[in-house]
Structures are given as C-alpha cells and as structure tokens.
Amino acid sequence: RLRLHDGKLIKDRRYHLRTYPNCFVAKELTDWLIDHKEAPDRETGIRLMQKLMDHYIIHHVCDEHSDYKDAKLLYRFRKDDGTFPLSKDVKVFMRGQSLYEKLVSVEGSILKMREENSVKYQRTFLGCEMVGWLVQEGEAENRKEAVELGRALLEHGIIQHVSNRHHFFDSDILYQFWINFRRRRRLTELLNENSSRALSESPDSPFCLRKLNPDPGNTSFLSVQTNKEIKVAVRRSSITSLAGNSNPYFSTTPTLVFPPVAECNPKSVLKRPVTNEELLSPGAPYIKKTLTIVGDAVGWGFVVRGGRPCHIQAVDPGGPAAAAGMKVCQFVFSVNGMYVLHLDYQTISSLIMTGPRTLVMEVMEAIE
C-alpha cells in the first residue's frame, strides 16, 4: 500500500462527475505487480488481489463488485477510508509489530542473541526484562498489566518461550519474537498460506461446537449434530490464533480424546444447489432475517457449510443460535455487517472466529 502511494498509483480520481479519494485502477495495479515482479503473470496478480479482498484489505470504491476484476475499475485500501476491520487478533498483531519496531530501533535493546542448552536463539529477552521495559516505556501501567500483554502476544504467536514449554511469566525465563516483522515479504507468499484453511481440518467449524456433560479436566467437547452422529472436536476457546503457527503450547489442532464414530453431516442438507443470482433476483421466494446470537463459553451452536452462498448445515437445538431463530437451510447473507454471499465457509468461519462474542448475522430463508 505504501509503495503504491509513493508511486502515485493511489491518488484521488474522478469518475462520472464524482471524485474518489485514495484509490487505484485495477488494471494499472495488475500491470504494476508484473512490472515490479510481485506477480509472474496477470492471472496470479488477480488471485493475489482477490486474496486481499477476501481478507477485507481492499474493496471496490462503491462495493458494487465482490470480485477483483482486471479492468478499469476503482478499488481502495480499507486503511485509506477507515473501513478496515480492527478485530482483536489484528489489534494484538499491530501492537506486537509496534513493540518490535520500538525494541529493535533503540540502543541497548533487551533483544539479544542468547544461548540456552547449547542452542543459540535470536531476538531473545527475559520475561522480567520485557515486563520492566513495558512499564518503563509507558506501554503498561504496572507489571501485572505488562504480563497480560505478554500473554496476549504469546497466545497470538508473536512471541514464544524458546523451547515452547512455558506461557509468559514475569521471571528469568527466556523468550523470543517468533515473527521477524522487518523481513520483507512478497505478495506471492499469500497464495501459499493456509491459515484460513486451518479451520477446515475438522469436518465441523470450531465455532459451532457444543459441550456435552462438561468435565473440568477435559478440554475436548462432543458435538452432536442433527443426524445424532457423534464426534470429538476442539472447543472454541482453544483456537487462540488463526495465523497457522506451529506453537505446540497453544495448538490449533483438535485434540481427539476418543476416535470419531463418523463424520458429521457428510451430505448437504440442501435439496438442490442455489446460486447467488437466484437468491438476489427480484421476486425470489426468500426473505431476509437478522439474527443476534450471543455466544456462550463454548460457542454459538451451529455449522455453516458450502460457499457462494454458504448455508446453515446444522443447529444445536439447545444452543444460542437456535434461541436466536437460526434454522438449517438458511443462507448466510452478512456477518457483523460484512457482505459474505461470495465467500466460502472457511473464510466465513475465520470472520466469525475473529469477531465479537455477540454475532449479528443476516440470513435468507425460503418462504414456505
């Protein structure tokens, strides 16, 4: 984004007697990606920009196009118009980046190469050193608040204990920054990331799971779906990061206590496929409903499946979603004000997981 500003590709543009500030022409940007070796060809460039659209980083200036088109259309970075969604995950990541930049740019930084058990680690610091530095620099009011910040950074995969054995403590335990924020990343790396697909490792979206016969010592929950099949899956609270990191202390991989009996709802509950055009056509036999679902300690209690559009595959009769009026076969129109008819269920899962506990969804339901 900053390079595009410097190169004057992002600027105020006039179209149909209206001025659109801080925008770029899609076709010009695709040319730029190829010229600057950010993409080997136009097809890859389009896929890269679509990835940015799917992650709510850029959008069409009037939101009339949900896909990135290699044409003379105007798009804009959401950071340039104030519509970038600052979820908790994003805020923690940006805070970590800010602290990292501050630490590496000062003389006598606490970040040093250190050795533990004959292994050398870069960008390391002692827990007590970091706590003291955060308080000294005004990044935290007191040592307790500094520990809470350190724990948030660790849970989001930004820092870690050098051998992944400890959470963050105000002690002489050795930690390191897991992310080198100053490494220049190429856009094509986006196409190799599978963070949004980490949610699909289980046949059920993690946010839908409901706890049965709670046992304080058991961190896994049974999920019962409409066909009464049972499988074991991870509870929502253990999904601490969608960054796809491999930190075993906070693993995103479901822990199976018992072998699954069968895969839940392998077949779609829809009687036939439905397209977005059919849903949105004038006079279509569908009505739109707004559901406000307040999640509990386990989740929201539903399964979303499919893509373009996604549908509700199963609803726990005793969960928050059912209480809000959610039903199977409804189509997901928007999530927390974000239009999602063009997205697949993994992306919608990611959007819900990183959003607030109170979930506002618009669904489209067939008129009986």
Coordinates of C-alpha atoms in Angstrom, one line a residue:
R1 CA 0.0 0.0 0.0
L2 CA 2.7 2.5 0.9
R3 CA 4.7 1.7 -2.2
L4 CA 1.6 2.3 -4.3
H5 CA 1.2 5.7 -2.6
D6 CA 4.8 6.5 -3.3
G7 CA 4.4 5.5 -6.9
K8 CA 1.3 7.7 -7.3
L9 CA -0.8 4.7 -8.3
I10 CA -3.0 5.5 -5.3
K11 CA -4.5 9.0 -5.8
D12 CA -7.7 10.9 -6.0
R13 CA -9.6 10.0 -9.2
R14 CA -12.6 11.5 -10.9
Y15 CA -15.3 9.3 -12.4
H16 CA -18.8 10.3 -13.6
L17 CA -18.6 13.8 -12.0
R18 CA -17.5 12.4 -8.7
T19 CA -14.1 12.4 -7.0
Y20 CA -13.0 9.2 -5.3
P21 CA -10.0 9.8 -2.9
N22 CA -7.1 7.5 -2.4
C23 CA -8.0 4.8 -5.0
F24 CA -6.3 2.9 -7.7
V25 CA -7.3 1.4 -11.1
A26 CA -7.3 -2.4 -11.0
K27 CA -5.8 -2.8 -14.5
E28 CA -3.0 -0.4 -13.7
L29 CA -2.3 -2.3 -10.4
T30 CA -2.1 -5.6 -12.2
D31 CA 0.5 -4.0 -14.6
W32 CA 2.4 -2.7 -11.6
L33 CA 2.5 -6.1 -9.9
I34 CA 4.1 -7.7 -13.0
D35 CA 6.5 -4.8 -13.7
H36 CA 7.7 -5.0 -10.0
K37 CA 8.0 -8.8 -10.1
E38 CA 5.3 -9.2 -7.4
A39 CA 3.4 -11.4 -9.7
P40 CA 4.7 -13.5 -12.7
D41 CA 1.5 -13.0 -14.8
R42 CA -1.9 -11.4 -14.8
E43 CA -3.7 -14.4 -13.5
T44 CA -1.5 -14.6 -10.4
G45 CA -1.9 -10.9 -9.9
I46 CA -5.7 -11.2 -10.0
R47 CA -5.5 -14.1 -7.5
L48 CA -3.3 -12.0 -5.1
M49 CA -5.7 -9.1 -5.2
Q50 CA -8.7 -11.3 -4.7
K51 CA -6.9 -12.7 -1.6
L52 CA -6.7 -9.1 -0.3
M53 CA -10.4 -8.6 -1.0
D54 CA -11.3 -11.8 0.8
H55 CA -9.4 -10.6 3.9
Y56 CA -11.1 -7.2 3.8
I57 CA -7.9 -5.3 3.0
I58 CA -9.1 -3.8 -0.3
H59 CA -12.6 -3.3 -1.8
H60 CA -14.4 -1.7 -4.7
V61 CA -14.9 2.0 -4.0
C62 CA -18.7 1.6 -4.2
D63 CA -18.8 -2.1 -3.1
E64 CA -20.5 -2.9 -6.3
H65 CA -18.1 -5.7 -7.2
S66 CA -17.3 -8.5 -4.7
D67 CA -14.6 -9.9 -7.0
Y68 CA -11.4 -8.3 -8.2
K69 CA -11.7 -7.6 -11.9
D70 CA -8.7 -6.8 -14.1
A71 CA -10.4 -3.8 -15.6
K72 CA -10.7 0.0 -15.4
L73 CA -12.5 -0.2 -12.1
L74 CA -11.6 1.8 -9.0
Y75 CA -10.6 0.0 -5.8
R76 CA -9.3 1.2 -2.5
F77 CA -7.4 0.0 0.6
R78 CA -9.7 -0.1 3.5
K79 CA -6.9 1.5 5.6
D80 CA -7.3 4.6 3.4
D81 CA -11.0 5.0 4.0
G82 CA -11.3 3.9 7.6
T83 CA -13.3 0.7 6.9
F84 CA -10.5 -1.8 7.8
P85 CA -12.0 -4.2 10.5
L86 CA -9.8 -4.0 13.6
S87 CA -10.6 -7.3 15.3
K88 CA -8.8 -8.3 18.5
D89 CA -6.4 -10.5 16.5
V90 CA -5.4 -7.6 14.2
K91 CA -5.0 -5.2 17.2
V92 CA -2.7 -7.7 19.0
F93 CA -0.7 -8.2 15.8
M94 CA -0.3 -4.5 15.2
R95 CA 0.7 -3.9 18.9
G96 CA 3.3 -6.6 18.6
Q97 CA 4.7 -5.1 15.4
S98 CA 4.8 -1.6 17.1
L99 CA 6.7 -3.0 20.2
Y100 CA 9.1 -4.9 17.9
E101 CA 10.0 -1.8 15.9
K102 CA 10.5 0.1 19.1
L103 CA 12.8 -2.5 20.6
V104 CA 15.0 -3.0 17.5
S105 CA 15.5 0.7 16.9
V106 CA 16.8 1.7 20.4
E107 CA 20.4 1.4 21.6
G108 CA 21.0 -1.2 24.3
S109 CA 17.9 -3.1 23.4
I110 CA 16.8 -6.0 25.6
L111 CA 16.6 -8.1 22.3
K112 CA 19.8 -10.1 22.1
M113 CA 21.1 -13.4 20.8
R114 CA 21.3 -15.7 23.8
E115 CA 22.1 -19.3 24.4
E116 CA 20.2 -22.0 26.3
N117 CA 21.1 -25.6 26.5
S118 CA 23.8 -25.1 23.9
V119 CA 21.3 -23.7 21.4
K120 CA 21.5 -20.1 20.2
Y121 CA 18.3 -18.0 19.7
Q122 CA 17.9 -14.7 18.0
R123 CA 15.7 -11.7 19.2
T124 CA 15.5 -13.1 22.8
F125 CA 14.6 -11.4 26.1
L126 CA 13.9 -12.5 29.6
G127 CA 10.3 -12.3 30.8
C128 CA 11.2 -10.0 33.7
E129 CA 13.2 -7.7 31.3
M130 CA 10.2 -7.3 29.0
V131 CA 7.8 -6.6 31.9
G132 CA 10.2 -3.9 33.2
W133 CA 10.7 -2.4 29.8
L134 CA 6.9 -2.2 29.1
V135 CA 6.3 -0.4 32.4
Q136 CA 9.3 1.9 31.9
E137 CA 8.2 2.9 28.3
G138 CA 4.6 3.5 29.4
E139 CA 3.3 0.6 27.3
A140 CA 1.7 -0.8 30.5
E141 CA 0.6 0.8 33.8
N142 CA 2.1 -1.8 36.0
R143 CA 3.8 -5.2 36.0
K144 CA 0.5 -7.1 36.1
E145 CA -0.8 -5.3 33.0
A146 CA 2.6 -6.0 31.3
V147 CA 2.3 -9.7 32.0
E148 CA -1.2 -9.7 30.5
L149 CA 0.1 -8.0 27.3
G150 CA 3.0 -10.5 27.1
R151 CA 0.5 -13.4 27.4
A152 CA -1.7 -11.9 24.6
L153 CA 1.4 -11.7 22.4
L154 CA 2.3 -15.3 23.1
E155 CA -1.2 -16.6 22.5
H156 CA -1.3 -14.9 19.1
G157 CA 2.0 -16.5 18.1
I158 CA 4.1 -13.2 18.1
I159 CA 6.4 -14.2 20.9
Q160 CA 7.2 -17.7 22.4
H161 CA 9.2 -19.4 25.0
V162 CA 12.4 -20.5 23.2
S163 CA 11.5 -24.2 23.6
N164 CA 7.7 -23.8 23.7
R165 CA 7.4 -25.1 27.3
H166 CA 6.1 -22.1 29.2
H167 CA 3.5 -19.4 29.0
F168 CA 4.6 -15.8 29.6
F169 CA 5.8 -15.0 33.2
D170 CA 7.5 -12.2 35.0
S171 CA 10.6 -14.2 35.6
D172 CA 14.1 -15.0 34.1
I173 CA 12.6 -17.4 31.6
L174 CA 13.9 -16.9 28.0
Y175 CA 11.5 -15.8 25.3
Q176 CA 11.9 -14.6 21.7
F177 CA 10.0 -12.9 19.0
W178 CA 8.6 -15.6 16.7
I179 CA 7.9 -13.1 13.9
N180 CA 10.6 -11.0 12.3
F181 CA 8.5 -8.0 11.3
R182 CA 11.3 -6.5 9.3
R183 CA 11.6 -9.3 6.9
R184 CA 10.2 -8.1 3.6
R185 CA 7.5 -10.4 2.4
R186 CA 6.5 -11.0 -1.2
L187 CA 2.8 -10.9 -2.1
T188 CA 3.0 -14.3 -3.7
E189 CA 3.5 -15.8 -0.2
L190 CA -0.2 -15.1 0.4
L191 CA -1.1 -17.9 -2.1
N192 CA 0.9 -20.4 -0.1
E193 CA -0.7 -19.6 3.3
N194 CA -3.3 -22.0 4.6
S195 CA -4.3 -20.1 7.8
S196 CA -7.9 -19.8 6.8
R197 CA -8.0 -23.4 6.0
A198 CA -6.8 -24.5 9.4
L199 CA -10.4 -24.3 10.5
S200 CA -11.3 -27.0 8.0
E201 CA -9.1 -29.7 9.5
S202 CA -12.2 -30.8 11.5
P203 CA -15.4 -31.7 9.5
D204 CA -17.2 -29.1 11.7
S205 CA -16.4 -25.4 12.0
P206 CA -14.9 -25.0 15.5
F207 CA -17.2 -22.1 16.5
C208 CA -20.3 -24.3 16.2
L209 CA -19.4 -26.9 18.9
R210 CA -21.5 -27.5 21.9
K211 CA -20.3 -29.1 25.2
L212 CA -22.0 -32.3 26.5
N213 CA -21.6 -33.5 30.1
P214 CA -18.9 -30.9 30.9
D215 CA -15.9 -32.2 32.7
P216 CA -13.4 -29.5 34.0
G217 CA -10.5 -31.8 33.3
N218 CA -11.4 -32.5 29.7
T219 CA -10.5 -29.9 27.1
S220 CA -12.4 -31.5 24.2
F221 CA -16.1 -31.5 23.5
L222 CA -18.6 -33.8 21.9
S223 CA -20.5 -32.3 19.0
V224 CA -24.0 -33.7 18.4
Q225 CA -25.5 -32.8 15.0
T226 CA -29.0 -33.2 13.6
N227 CA -28.4 -36.8 12.5
K228 CA -27.3 -37.8 16.0
E229 CA -23.8 -38.8 14.9
I230 CA -21.1 -38.0 17.4
K231 CA -17.6 -36.9 17.0
V232 CA -15.0 -35.3 19.2
A233 CA -13.7 -31.9 18.4
V234 CA -11.8 -29.0 20.0
R235 CA -13.5 -26.3 21.9
R236 CA -13.6 -22.8 20.6
S237 CA -11.6 -21.2 23.4
S238 CA -8.5 -23.2 22.4
I239 CA -8.4 -21.6 19.0
T240 CA -6.1 -18.8 20.0
S241 CA -4.7 -17.8 16.7
L242 CA -5.7 -18.0 13.1
A243 CA -2.1 -17.4 12.0
G244 CA -1.4 -21.0 11.3
N245 CA 1.6 -21.1 13.7
S246 CA 3.0 -24.3 14.9
N247 CA 3.4 -23.4 18.5
P248 CA 2.6 -26.6 20.4
Y249 CA 1.8 -24.7 23.6
F250 CA -1.3 -23.2 22.0
S251 CA -2.1 -25.6 19.3
T252 CA -4.9 -25.0 16.8
T253 CA -5.2 -28.7 16.0
P254 CA -8.2 -30.5 17.5
T255 CA -7.3 -32.9 20.3
L256 CA -9.1 -36.2 19.9
V257 CA -9.8 -37.9 23.2
F258 CA -11.9 -40.7 21.6
P259 CA -11.9 -41.8 18.0
P260 CA -14.7 -40.2 16.0
V261 CA -17.6 -42.5 15.3
A262 CA -18.4 -40.9 11.9
E263 CA -18.0 -37.7 10.1
C264 CA -21.0 -35.5 10.9
N265 CA -23.4 -34.5 8.2
P266 CA -21.2 -35.5 5.2
K267 CA -24.0 -34.6 2.8
S268 CA -25.5 -31.2 2.3
V269 CA -29.0 -30.6 3.9
L270 CA -30.0 -28.6 0.8
K271 CA -32.3 -30.3 -1.6
R272 CA -30.7 -28.7 -4.5
P273 CA -27.9 -26.1 -5.2
V274 CA -28.9 -22.4 -5.0
T275 CA -26.9 -19.6 -6.7
N276 CA -26.4 -16.0 -5.5
E277 CA -28.3 -14.8 -8.7
E278 CA -31.3 -16.9 -7.7
L279 CA -31.2 -15.6 -4.1
L280 CA -31.0 -12.0 -5.2
S281 CA -33.3 -12.0 -8.2
P282 CA -36.4 -9.7 -8.0
G283 CA -39.4 -11.6 -6.7
A284 CA -37.3 -14.5 -5.4
P285 CA -39.1 -16.6 -2.8
Y286 CA -36.7 -15.7 0.0
I287 CA -37.0 -13.3 3.0
K288 CA -34.1 -11.8 4.9
K289 CA -33.9 -12.1 8.6
T290 CA -31.4 -10.5 11.1
L291 CA -30.3 -12.8 14.0
T292 CA -28.4 -11.6 17.0
I293 CA -26.6 -14.5 18.6
V294 CA -24.7 -14.1 22.0
G295 CA -22.1 -16.9 22.2
D296 CA -21.6 -18.7 25.5
A297 CA -18.4 -20.2 26.9
V298 CA -18.4 -22.9 24.2
G299 CA -19.6 -21.2 21.0
W300 CA -22.6 -20.2 19.1
G301 CA -24.1 -23.7 18.3
F302 CA -24.3 -24.1 14.5
V303 CA -22.5 -25.4 11.5
V304 CA -22.0 -23.4 8.3
R305 CA -21.2 -25.2 5.0
G306 CA -20.9 -24.6 1.3
G307 CA -19.8 -21.5 -0.5
R308 CA -21.1 -18.7 -2.7
P309 CA -23.6 -18.8 -1.0
C310 CA -22.9 -20.6 2.3
H311 CA -25.8 -22.3 4.2
I312 CA -26.6 -23.4 7.7
Q313 CA -25.9 -27.1 7.8
A314 CA -26.9 -27.9 11.4
V315 CA -28.1 -26.1 14.5
D316 CA -27.8 -27.3 18.1
P317 CA -31.4 -27.2 19.5
G318 CA -30.1 -26.1 22.9
G319 CA -27.6 -23.5 21.7
P320 CA -27.6 -19.7 21.3
A321 CA -28.1 -19.9 17.5
A322 CA -31.4 -21.9 17.9
A323 CA -32.6 -19.5 20.5
A324 CA -32.0 -16.6 18.1
G325 CA -34.1 -18.2 15.4
M326 CA -31.5 -19.9 13.2
K327 CA -32.6 -22.8 11.2
V328 CA -31.0 -25.3 8.8
C329 CA -31.0 -24.4 5.1
Q330 CA -30.9 -20.7 5.7
F331 CA -28.3 -18.8 3.6
V332 CA -25.7 -16.5 5.2
F333 CA -26.0 -13.0 3.7
S334 CA -23.8 -11.0 6.1
V335 CA -21.7 -11.4 9.2
N336 CA -21.4 -8.4 11.6
G337 CA -22.3 -6.1 8.7
M338 CA -19.9 -7.7 6.2
Y339 CA -21.5 -9.0 3.0
V340 CA -20.4 -12.6 2.6
L341 CA -22.5 -14.2 -0.1
H342 CA -19.4 -14.5 -2.3
L343 CA -17.3 -16.3 0.4
D344 CA -16.7 -19.9 1.2
Y345 CA -17.4 -21.4 4.6
Q346 CA -13.8 -21.5 5.8
T347 CA -13.5 -17.7 5.2
I348 CA -16.8 -17.1 7.0
S349 CA -15.6 -19.3 9.8
S350 CA -12.5 -17.1 10.1
L351 CA -14.5 -14.0 10.1
I352 CA -16.8 -15.2 12.9
M353 CA -13.9 -16.5 15.0
T354 CA -12.1 -13.2 14.9
G355 CA -15.2 -11.2 15.6
P356 CA -17.0 -10.2 18.8
R357 CA -18.8 -12.7 21.0
T358 CA -22.2 -11.1 20.1
L359 CA -22.7 -12.2 16.5
V360 CA -25.1 -10.3 14.2
M361 CA -25.9 -12.3 11.1
E362 CA -28.3 -11.7 8.2
V363 CA -29.7 -14.9 6.7
M364 CA -32.0 -15.5 3.8
E365 CA -34.8 -18.1 4.3
A366 CA -37.1 -19.7 1.8
I367 CA -40.7 -18.6 2.0
E368 CA -42.8 -21.7 2.9

